[in-house]
CSV table of C-alpha atoms and ligand atoms in Angstrom, one decimal:
chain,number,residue,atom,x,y,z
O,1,UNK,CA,33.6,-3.9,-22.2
O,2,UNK,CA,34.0,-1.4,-25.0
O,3,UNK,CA,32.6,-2.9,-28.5
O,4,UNK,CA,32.0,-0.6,-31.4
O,5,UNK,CA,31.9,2.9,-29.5
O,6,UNK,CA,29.2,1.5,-27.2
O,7,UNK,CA,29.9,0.2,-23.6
O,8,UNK,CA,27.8,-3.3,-22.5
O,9,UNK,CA,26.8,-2.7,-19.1
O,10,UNK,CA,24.8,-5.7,-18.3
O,11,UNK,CA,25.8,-8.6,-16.4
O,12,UNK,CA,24.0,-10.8,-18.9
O,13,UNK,CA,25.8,-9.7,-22.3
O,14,UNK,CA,23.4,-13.0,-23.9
O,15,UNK,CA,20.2,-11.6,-23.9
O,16,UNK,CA,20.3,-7.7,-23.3
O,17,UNK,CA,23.2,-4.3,-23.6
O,18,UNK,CA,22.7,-1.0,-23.1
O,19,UNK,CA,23.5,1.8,-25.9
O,20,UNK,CA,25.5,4.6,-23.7
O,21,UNK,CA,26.3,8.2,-23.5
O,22,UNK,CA,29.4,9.1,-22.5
O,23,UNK,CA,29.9,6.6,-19.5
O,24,UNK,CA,26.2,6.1,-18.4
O,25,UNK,CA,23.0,4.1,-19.8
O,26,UNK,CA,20.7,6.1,-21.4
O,27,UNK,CA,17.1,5.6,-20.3
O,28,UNK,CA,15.2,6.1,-23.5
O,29,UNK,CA,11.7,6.6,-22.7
O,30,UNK,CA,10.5,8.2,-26.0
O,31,UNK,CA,12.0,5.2,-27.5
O,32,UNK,CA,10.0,3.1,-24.9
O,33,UNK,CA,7.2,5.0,-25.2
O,34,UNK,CA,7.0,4.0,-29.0
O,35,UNK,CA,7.4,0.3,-28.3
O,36,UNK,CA,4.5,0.5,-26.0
O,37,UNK,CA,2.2,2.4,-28.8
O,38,UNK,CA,3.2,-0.2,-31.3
O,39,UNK,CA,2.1,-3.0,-28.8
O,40,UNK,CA,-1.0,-0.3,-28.3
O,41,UNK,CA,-1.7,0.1,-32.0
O,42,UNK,CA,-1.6,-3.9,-33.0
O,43,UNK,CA,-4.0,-4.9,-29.7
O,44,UNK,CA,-6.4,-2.4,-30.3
O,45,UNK,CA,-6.9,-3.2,-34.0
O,46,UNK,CA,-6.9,-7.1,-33.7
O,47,UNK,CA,-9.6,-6.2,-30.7
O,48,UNK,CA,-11.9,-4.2,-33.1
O,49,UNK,CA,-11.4,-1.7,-30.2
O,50,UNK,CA,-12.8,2.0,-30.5
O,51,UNK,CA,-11.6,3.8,-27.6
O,52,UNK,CA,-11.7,7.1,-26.1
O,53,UNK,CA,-10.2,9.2,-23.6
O,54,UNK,CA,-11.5,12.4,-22.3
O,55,UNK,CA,-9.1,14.9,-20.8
O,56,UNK,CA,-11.0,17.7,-19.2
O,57,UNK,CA,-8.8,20.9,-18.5
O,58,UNK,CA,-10.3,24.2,-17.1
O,59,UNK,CA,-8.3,27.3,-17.9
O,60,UNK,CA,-5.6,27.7,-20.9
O,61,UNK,CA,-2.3,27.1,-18.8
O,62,UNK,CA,0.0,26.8,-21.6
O,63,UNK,CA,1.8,24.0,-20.4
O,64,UNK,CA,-1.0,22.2,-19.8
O,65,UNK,CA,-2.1,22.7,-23.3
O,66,UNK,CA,1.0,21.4,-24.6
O,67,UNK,CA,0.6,18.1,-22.4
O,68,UNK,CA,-2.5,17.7,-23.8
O,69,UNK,CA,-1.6,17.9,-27.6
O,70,UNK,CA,1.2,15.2,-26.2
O,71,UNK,CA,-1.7,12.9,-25.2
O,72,UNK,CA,-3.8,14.0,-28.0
O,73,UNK,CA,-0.9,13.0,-30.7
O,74,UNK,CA,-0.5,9.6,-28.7
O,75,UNK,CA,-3.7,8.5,-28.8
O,76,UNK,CA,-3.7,9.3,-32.9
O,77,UNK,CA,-0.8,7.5,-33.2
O,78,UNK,CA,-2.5,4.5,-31.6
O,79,UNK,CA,-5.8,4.6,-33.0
O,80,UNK,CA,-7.7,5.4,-29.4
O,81,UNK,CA,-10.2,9.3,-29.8
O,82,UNK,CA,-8.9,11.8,-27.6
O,83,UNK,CA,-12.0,13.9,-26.3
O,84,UNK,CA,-10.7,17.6,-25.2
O,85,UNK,CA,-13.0,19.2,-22.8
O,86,UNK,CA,-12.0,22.4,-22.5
O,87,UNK,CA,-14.0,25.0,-20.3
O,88,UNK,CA,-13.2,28.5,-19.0
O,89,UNK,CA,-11.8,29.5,-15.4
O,90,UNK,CA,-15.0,30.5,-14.3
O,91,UNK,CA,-16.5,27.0,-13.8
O,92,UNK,CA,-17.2,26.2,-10.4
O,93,UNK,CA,-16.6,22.5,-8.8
O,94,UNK,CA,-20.7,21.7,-8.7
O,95,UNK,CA,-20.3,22.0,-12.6
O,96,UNK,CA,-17.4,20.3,-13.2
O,97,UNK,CA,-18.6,17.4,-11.2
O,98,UNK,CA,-21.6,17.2,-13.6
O,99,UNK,CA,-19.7,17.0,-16.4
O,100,UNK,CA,-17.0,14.4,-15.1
O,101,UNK,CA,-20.5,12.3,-14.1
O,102,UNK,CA,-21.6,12.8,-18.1
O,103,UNK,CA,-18.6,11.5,-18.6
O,104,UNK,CA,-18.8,8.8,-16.5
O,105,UNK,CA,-22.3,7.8,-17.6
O,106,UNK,CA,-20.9,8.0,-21.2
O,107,UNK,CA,-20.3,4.4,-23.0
O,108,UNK,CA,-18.4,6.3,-25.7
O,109,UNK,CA,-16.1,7.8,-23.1
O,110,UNK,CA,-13.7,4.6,-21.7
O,111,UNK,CA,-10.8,6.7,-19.7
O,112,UNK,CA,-11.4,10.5,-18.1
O,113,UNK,CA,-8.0,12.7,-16.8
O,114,UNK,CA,-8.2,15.9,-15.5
O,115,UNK,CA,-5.1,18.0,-16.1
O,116,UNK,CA,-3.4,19.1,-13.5
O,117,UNK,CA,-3.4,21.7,-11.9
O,118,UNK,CA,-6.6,23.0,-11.7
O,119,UNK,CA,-7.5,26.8,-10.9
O,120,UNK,CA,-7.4,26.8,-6.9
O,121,UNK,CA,-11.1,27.5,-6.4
O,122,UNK,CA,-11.3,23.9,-7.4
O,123,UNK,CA,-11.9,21.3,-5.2
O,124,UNK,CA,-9.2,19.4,-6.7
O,125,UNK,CA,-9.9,16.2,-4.3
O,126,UNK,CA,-13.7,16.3,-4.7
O,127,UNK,CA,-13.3,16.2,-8.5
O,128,UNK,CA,-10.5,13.9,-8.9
O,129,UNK,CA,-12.5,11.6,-6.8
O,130,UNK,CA,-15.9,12.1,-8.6
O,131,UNK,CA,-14.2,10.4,-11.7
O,132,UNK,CA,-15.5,6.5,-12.0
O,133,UNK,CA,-12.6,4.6,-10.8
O,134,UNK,CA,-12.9,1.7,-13.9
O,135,UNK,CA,-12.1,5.1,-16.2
O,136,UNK,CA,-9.7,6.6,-14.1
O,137,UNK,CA,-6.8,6.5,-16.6
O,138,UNK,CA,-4.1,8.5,-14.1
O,139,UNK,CA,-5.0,6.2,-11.1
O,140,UNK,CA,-5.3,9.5,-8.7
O,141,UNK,CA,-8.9,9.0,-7.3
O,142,UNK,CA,-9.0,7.1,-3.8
O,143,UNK,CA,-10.1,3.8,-4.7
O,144,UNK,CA,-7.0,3.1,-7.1
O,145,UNK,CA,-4.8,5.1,-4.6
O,146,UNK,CA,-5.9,2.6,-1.9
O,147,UNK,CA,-5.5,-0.3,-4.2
O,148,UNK,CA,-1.6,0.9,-4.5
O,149,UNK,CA,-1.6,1.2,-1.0
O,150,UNK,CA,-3.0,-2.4,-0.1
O,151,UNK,CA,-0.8,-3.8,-3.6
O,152,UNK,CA,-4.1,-5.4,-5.3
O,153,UNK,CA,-4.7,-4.7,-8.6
O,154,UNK,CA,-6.1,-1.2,-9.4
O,155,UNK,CA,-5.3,2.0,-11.9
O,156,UNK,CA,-1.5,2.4,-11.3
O,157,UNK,CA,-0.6,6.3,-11.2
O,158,UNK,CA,0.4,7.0,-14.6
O,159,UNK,CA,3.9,8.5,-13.9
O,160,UNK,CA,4.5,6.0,-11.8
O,161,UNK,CA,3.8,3.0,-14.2
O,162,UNK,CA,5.8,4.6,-16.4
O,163,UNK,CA,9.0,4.6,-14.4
O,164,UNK,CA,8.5,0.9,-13.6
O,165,UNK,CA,7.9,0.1,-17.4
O,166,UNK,CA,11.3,2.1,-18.7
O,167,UNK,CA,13.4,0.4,-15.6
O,168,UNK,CA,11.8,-2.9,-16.6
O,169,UNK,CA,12.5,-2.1,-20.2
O,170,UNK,CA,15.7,-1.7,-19.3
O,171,UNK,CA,16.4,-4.6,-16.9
O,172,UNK,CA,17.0,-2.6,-14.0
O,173,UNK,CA,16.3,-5.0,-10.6
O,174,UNK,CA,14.2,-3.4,-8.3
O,175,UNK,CA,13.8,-6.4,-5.8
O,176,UNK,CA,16.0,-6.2,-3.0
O,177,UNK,CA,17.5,-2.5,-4.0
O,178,UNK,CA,17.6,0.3,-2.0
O,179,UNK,CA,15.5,3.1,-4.1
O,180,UNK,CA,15.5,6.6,-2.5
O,181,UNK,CA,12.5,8.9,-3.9
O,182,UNK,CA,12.8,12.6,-3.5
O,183,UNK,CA,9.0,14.8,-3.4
O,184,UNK,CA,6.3,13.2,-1.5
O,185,UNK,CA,3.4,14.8,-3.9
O,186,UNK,CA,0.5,11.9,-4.3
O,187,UNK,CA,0.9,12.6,-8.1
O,188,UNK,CA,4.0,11.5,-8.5
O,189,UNK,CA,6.7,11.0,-5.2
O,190,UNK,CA,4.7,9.0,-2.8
O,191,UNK,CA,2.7,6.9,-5.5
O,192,UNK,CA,5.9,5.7,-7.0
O,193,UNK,CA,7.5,5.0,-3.6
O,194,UNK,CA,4.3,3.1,-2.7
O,195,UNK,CA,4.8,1.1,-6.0
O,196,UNK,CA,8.7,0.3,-5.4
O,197,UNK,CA,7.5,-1.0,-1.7
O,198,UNK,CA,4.9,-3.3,-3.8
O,199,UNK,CA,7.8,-4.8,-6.0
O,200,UNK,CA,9.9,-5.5,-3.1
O,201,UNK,CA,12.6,-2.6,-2.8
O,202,UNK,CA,13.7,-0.9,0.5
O,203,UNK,CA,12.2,2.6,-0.1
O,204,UNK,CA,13.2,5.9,1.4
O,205,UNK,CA,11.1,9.0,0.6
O,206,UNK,CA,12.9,13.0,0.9
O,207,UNK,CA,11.4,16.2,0.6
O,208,UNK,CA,12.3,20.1,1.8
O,209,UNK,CA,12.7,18.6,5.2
O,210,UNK,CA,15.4,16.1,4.5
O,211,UNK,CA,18.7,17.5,5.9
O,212,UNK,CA,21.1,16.1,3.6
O,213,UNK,CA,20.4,14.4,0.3
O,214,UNK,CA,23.6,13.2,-0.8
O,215,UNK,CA,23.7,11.1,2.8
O,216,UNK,CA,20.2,9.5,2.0
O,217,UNK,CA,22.1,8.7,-2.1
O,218,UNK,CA,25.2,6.9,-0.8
O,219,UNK,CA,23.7,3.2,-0.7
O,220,UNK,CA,20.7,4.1,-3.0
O,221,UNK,CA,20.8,1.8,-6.3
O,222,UNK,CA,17.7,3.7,-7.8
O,223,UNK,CA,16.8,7.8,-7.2
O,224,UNK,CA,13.8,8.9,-8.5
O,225,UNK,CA,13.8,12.5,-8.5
O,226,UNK,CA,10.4,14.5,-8.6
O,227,UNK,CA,11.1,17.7,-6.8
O,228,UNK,CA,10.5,20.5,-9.5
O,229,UNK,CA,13.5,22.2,-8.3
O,230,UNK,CA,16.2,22.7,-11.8
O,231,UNK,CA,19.7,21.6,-10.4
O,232,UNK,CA,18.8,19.8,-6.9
O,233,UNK,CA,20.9,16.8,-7.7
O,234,UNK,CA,24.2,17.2,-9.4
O,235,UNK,CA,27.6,15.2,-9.3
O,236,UNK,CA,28.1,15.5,-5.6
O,237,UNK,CA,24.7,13.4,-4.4
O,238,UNK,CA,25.8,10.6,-7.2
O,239,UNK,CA,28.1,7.4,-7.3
O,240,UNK,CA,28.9,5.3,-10.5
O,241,UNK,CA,26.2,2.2,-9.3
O,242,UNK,CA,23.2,4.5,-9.2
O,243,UNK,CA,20.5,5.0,-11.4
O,244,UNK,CA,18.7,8.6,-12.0
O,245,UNK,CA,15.0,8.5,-12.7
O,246,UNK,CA,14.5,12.6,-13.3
O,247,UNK,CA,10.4,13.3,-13.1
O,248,UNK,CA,11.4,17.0,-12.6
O,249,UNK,CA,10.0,19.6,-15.7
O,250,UNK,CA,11.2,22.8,-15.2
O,251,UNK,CA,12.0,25.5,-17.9
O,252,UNK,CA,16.0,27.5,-18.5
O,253,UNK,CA,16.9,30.5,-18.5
O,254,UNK,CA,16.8,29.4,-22.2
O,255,UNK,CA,13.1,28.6,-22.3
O,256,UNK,CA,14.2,25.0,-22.9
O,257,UNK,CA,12.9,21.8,-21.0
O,258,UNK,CA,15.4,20.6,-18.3
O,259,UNK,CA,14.9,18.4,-15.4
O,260,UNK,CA,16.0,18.6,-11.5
O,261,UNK,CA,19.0,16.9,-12.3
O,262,UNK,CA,22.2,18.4,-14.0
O,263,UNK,CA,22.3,16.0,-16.6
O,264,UNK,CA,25.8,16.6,-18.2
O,265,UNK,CA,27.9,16.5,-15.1
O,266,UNK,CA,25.7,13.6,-13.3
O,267,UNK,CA,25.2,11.0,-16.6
O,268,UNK,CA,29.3,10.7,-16.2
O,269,UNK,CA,29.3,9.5,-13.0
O,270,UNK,CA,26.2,7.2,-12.8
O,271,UNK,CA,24.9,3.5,-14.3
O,272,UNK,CA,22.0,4.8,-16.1
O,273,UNK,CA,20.0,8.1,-16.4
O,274,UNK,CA,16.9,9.3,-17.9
O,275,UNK,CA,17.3,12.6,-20.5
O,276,UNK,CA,14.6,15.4,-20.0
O,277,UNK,CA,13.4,15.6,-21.7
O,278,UNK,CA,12.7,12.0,-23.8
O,279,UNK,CA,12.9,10.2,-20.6
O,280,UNK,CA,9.7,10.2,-18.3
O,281,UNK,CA,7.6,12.0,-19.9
O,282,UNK,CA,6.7,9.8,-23.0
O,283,UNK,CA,6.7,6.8,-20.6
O,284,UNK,CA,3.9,8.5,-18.7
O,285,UNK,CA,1.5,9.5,-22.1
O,286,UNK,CA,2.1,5.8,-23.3
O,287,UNK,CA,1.1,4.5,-19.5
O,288,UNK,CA,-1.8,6.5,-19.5
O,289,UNK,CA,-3.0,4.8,-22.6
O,290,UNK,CA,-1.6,1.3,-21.5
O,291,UNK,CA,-4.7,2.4,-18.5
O,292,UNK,CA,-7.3,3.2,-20.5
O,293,UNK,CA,-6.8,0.1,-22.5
O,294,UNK,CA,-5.8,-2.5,-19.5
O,295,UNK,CA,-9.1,-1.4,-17.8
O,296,UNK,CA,-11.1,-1.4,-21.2
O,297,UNK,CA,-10.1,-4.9,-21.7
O,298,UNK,CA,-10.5,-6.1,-18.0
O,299,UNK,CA,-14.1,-5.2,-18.0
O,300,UNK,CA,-14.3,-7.0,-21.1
O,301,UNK,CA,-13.7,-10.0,-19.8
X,1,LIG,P1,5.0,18.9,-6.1
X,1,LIG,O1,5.4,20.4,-6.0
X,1,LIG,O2,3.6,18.6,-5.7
X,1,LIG,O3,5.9,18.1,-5.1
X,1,LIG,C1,7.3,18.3,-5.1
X,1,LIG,C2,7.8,17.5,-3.9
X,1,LIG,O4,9.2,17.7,-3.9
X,1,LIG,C3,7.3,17.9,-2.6
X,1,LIG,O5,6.9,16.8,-1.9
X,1,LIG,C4,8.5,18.5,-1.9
X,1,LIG,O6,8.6,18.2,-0.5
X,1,LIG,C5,9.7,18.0,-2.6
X,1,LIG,N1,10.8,18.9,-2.7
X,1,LIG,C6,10.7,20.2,-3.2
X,1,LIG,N2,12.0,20.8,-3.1
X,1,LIG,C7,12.8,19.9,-2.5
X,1,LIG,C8,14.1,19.9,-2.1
X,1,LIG,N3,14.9,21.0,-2.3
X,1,LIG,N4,14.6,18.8,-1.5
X,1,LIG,C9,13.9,17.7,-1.3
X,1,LIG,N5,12.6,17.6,-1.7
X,1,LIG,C10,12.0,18.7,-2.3
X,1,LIG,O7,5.3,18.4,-7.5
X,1,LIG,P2,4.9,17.1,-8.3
X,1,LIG,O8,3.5,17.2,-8.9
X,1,LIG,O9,5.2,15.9,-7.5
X,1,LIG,O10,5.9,17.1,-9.5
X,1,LIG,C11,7.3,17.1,-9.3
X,1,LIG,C12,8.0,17.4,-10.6
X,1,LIG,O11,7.7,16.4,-11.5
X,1,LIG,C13,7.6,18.7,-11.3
X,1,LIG,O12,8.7,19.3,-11.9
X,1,LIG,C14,6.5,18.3,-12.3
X,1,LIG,O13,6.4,19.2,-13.4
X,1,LIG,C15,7.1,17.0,-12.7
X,1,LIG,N6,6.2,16.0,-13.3
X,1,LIG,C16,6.6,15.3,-14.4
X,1,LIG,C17,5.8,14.3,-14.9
X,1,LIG,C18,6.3,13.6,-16.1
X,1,LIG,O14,5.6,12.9,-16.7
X,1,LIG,N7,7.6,13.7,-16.5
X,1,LIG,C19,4.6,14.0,-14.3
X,1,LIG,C20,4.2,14.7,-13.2
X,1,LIG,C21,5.0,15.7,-12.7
């Protein structure tokens, strides 16, 4: 149904329509992202709530520093202190253990992330896992992992959250729907496949060693892709009832952002897509916050 240049793609026209490009839904996460810091913004005032999250980062990957001043802006926006702890490459694990158990012993300090990746003489695990689990605001250290794992309440991943918040958002079923995830990293592939199991889909995961990921897309309703590999999924892997959840950053030839899925050819051919970028990315700075806030106010009460 074609009304005023836009294309209603919802079975309930009543309550809910999609605005679309060209013939696909567009997943807005920066749009969704905004809603949620709004929603962030007005709790956190009518709580009288001072919060702060501390990112620790060791090393000056540029990229990294640019997710940071993301998160940083975010938590302006919202009224929650963002705490950069930035320390040189040289730092061993045994320090940076001490200072994530500062931070931990800190009242001030109410969620800790460590951006990843860290240098490889890191024992990434060790200090991932030394973070307090009621302040782990990416939901990566064991005990929230497990609590994904066993579907009881715990620290979602923050990606992940954020992927179930924009499809949510957008009224996307997930119960009962065939969702293929492709990348089995803990951070972001096997975490969100974990959480689509929890809300009742029939989940398969692919990586390198999947032979043929157009086969494993033909009766998908939902891809997440979260490969890291520009390109992997173009029009040939798609069909018009599926929709694209890119995860993927990688950078052009042009040095801009683009994501593992060719979004011009693919957004004509499927239901709904997420741009990259404006798509995940927002959705998982707002979920990180939506953590530090859900766990601030759980141990209040
Ligand atoms: P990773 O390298 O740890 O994992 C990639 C996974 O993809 C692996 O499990 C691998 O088996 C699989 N894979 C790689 N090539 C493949 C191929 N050709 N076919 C099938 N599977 C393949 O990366 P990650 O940390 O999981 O991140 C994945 C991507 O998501 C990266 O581009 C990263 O920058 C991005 N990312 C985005 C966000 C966001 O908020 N938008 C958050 C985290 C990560």
């Amino acid at each position: 149904v074609t009304c005023y240049g836009f294309i209603f793609k919802h079975y309930d026209f009543t309550t809910f329509w999609f605005i679309t490009i060209g013939m696909s839904v567009l997943l807005d996460g920066k749009k969704v992202a905004k809603i949620i810091a709004d929603r962030l913004q007005t709790a956190i005032k009518e709580k009288g709530l001072s919060l702060c999250l501390a990112i620790v980062q060791v090393g000056d990957r540029p990229e990294s520093t640019a997710f940071i001043n993301r998160k940083k802006k975010f938590g302006e926006q919202i009224g929650v202190e963002v705490r950069h702890m930035h320390y040189g490459e040289s730092i061993t694990t045994n320090e940076l253990l001490e200072e994530i158990n500062g931070l931990n012993q800190d009242a001030g300090v109410h969620g800790i992330i460590v951006q990843l990746p860290l240098p490889t003489h890191i024992n990434k695990e060790k200090v991932i896992n030394a973070i307090d689990p009621a302040k782990d605001a990416d939901g990566l250290t064991a005990v929230n992992l497990r609590k994904l794992m066993e579907n009881s309440k715990g620290v979602l991943p923050a990606t992940s959250r954020g992927i179930l918040s924009l499809l949510e958002y957008y009224k996307i079923p997930i119960e009962g729907k065939k969702v293929v995830v492709i990348g089995r990293s803990v951070l972001v592939g096997r975490s969100t496949a974990m959480l689509m199991v929890n809300k009742n889909a029939t989940v398969t995961i692919c990586h390198t060693h999947t032979p043929d990921l157009a086969k494993e897309l033909e009766l998908a309703d939902i891809v997440v892709v979260a490969a890291g590999k520009k390109g992997l999924i173009t029009s040939a892997h798609v069909h018009d009832k599926l929709t694209v959840i890119d995860v993927g950053i990688n950078v052009s030839e042009d040095r801009t952002l683009i994501g593992d899925v060719l979004f011009d050819e693919v957004q004509e051919k499927v239901f709904a897509i997420t741009p990259v970028p404006g798509g995940v990315g927002p959705m998982t700075v707002a979920s990180l916050f939506e953590n530090v806030f859900d766990a601030h106010v759980d141990i209040l009460s």
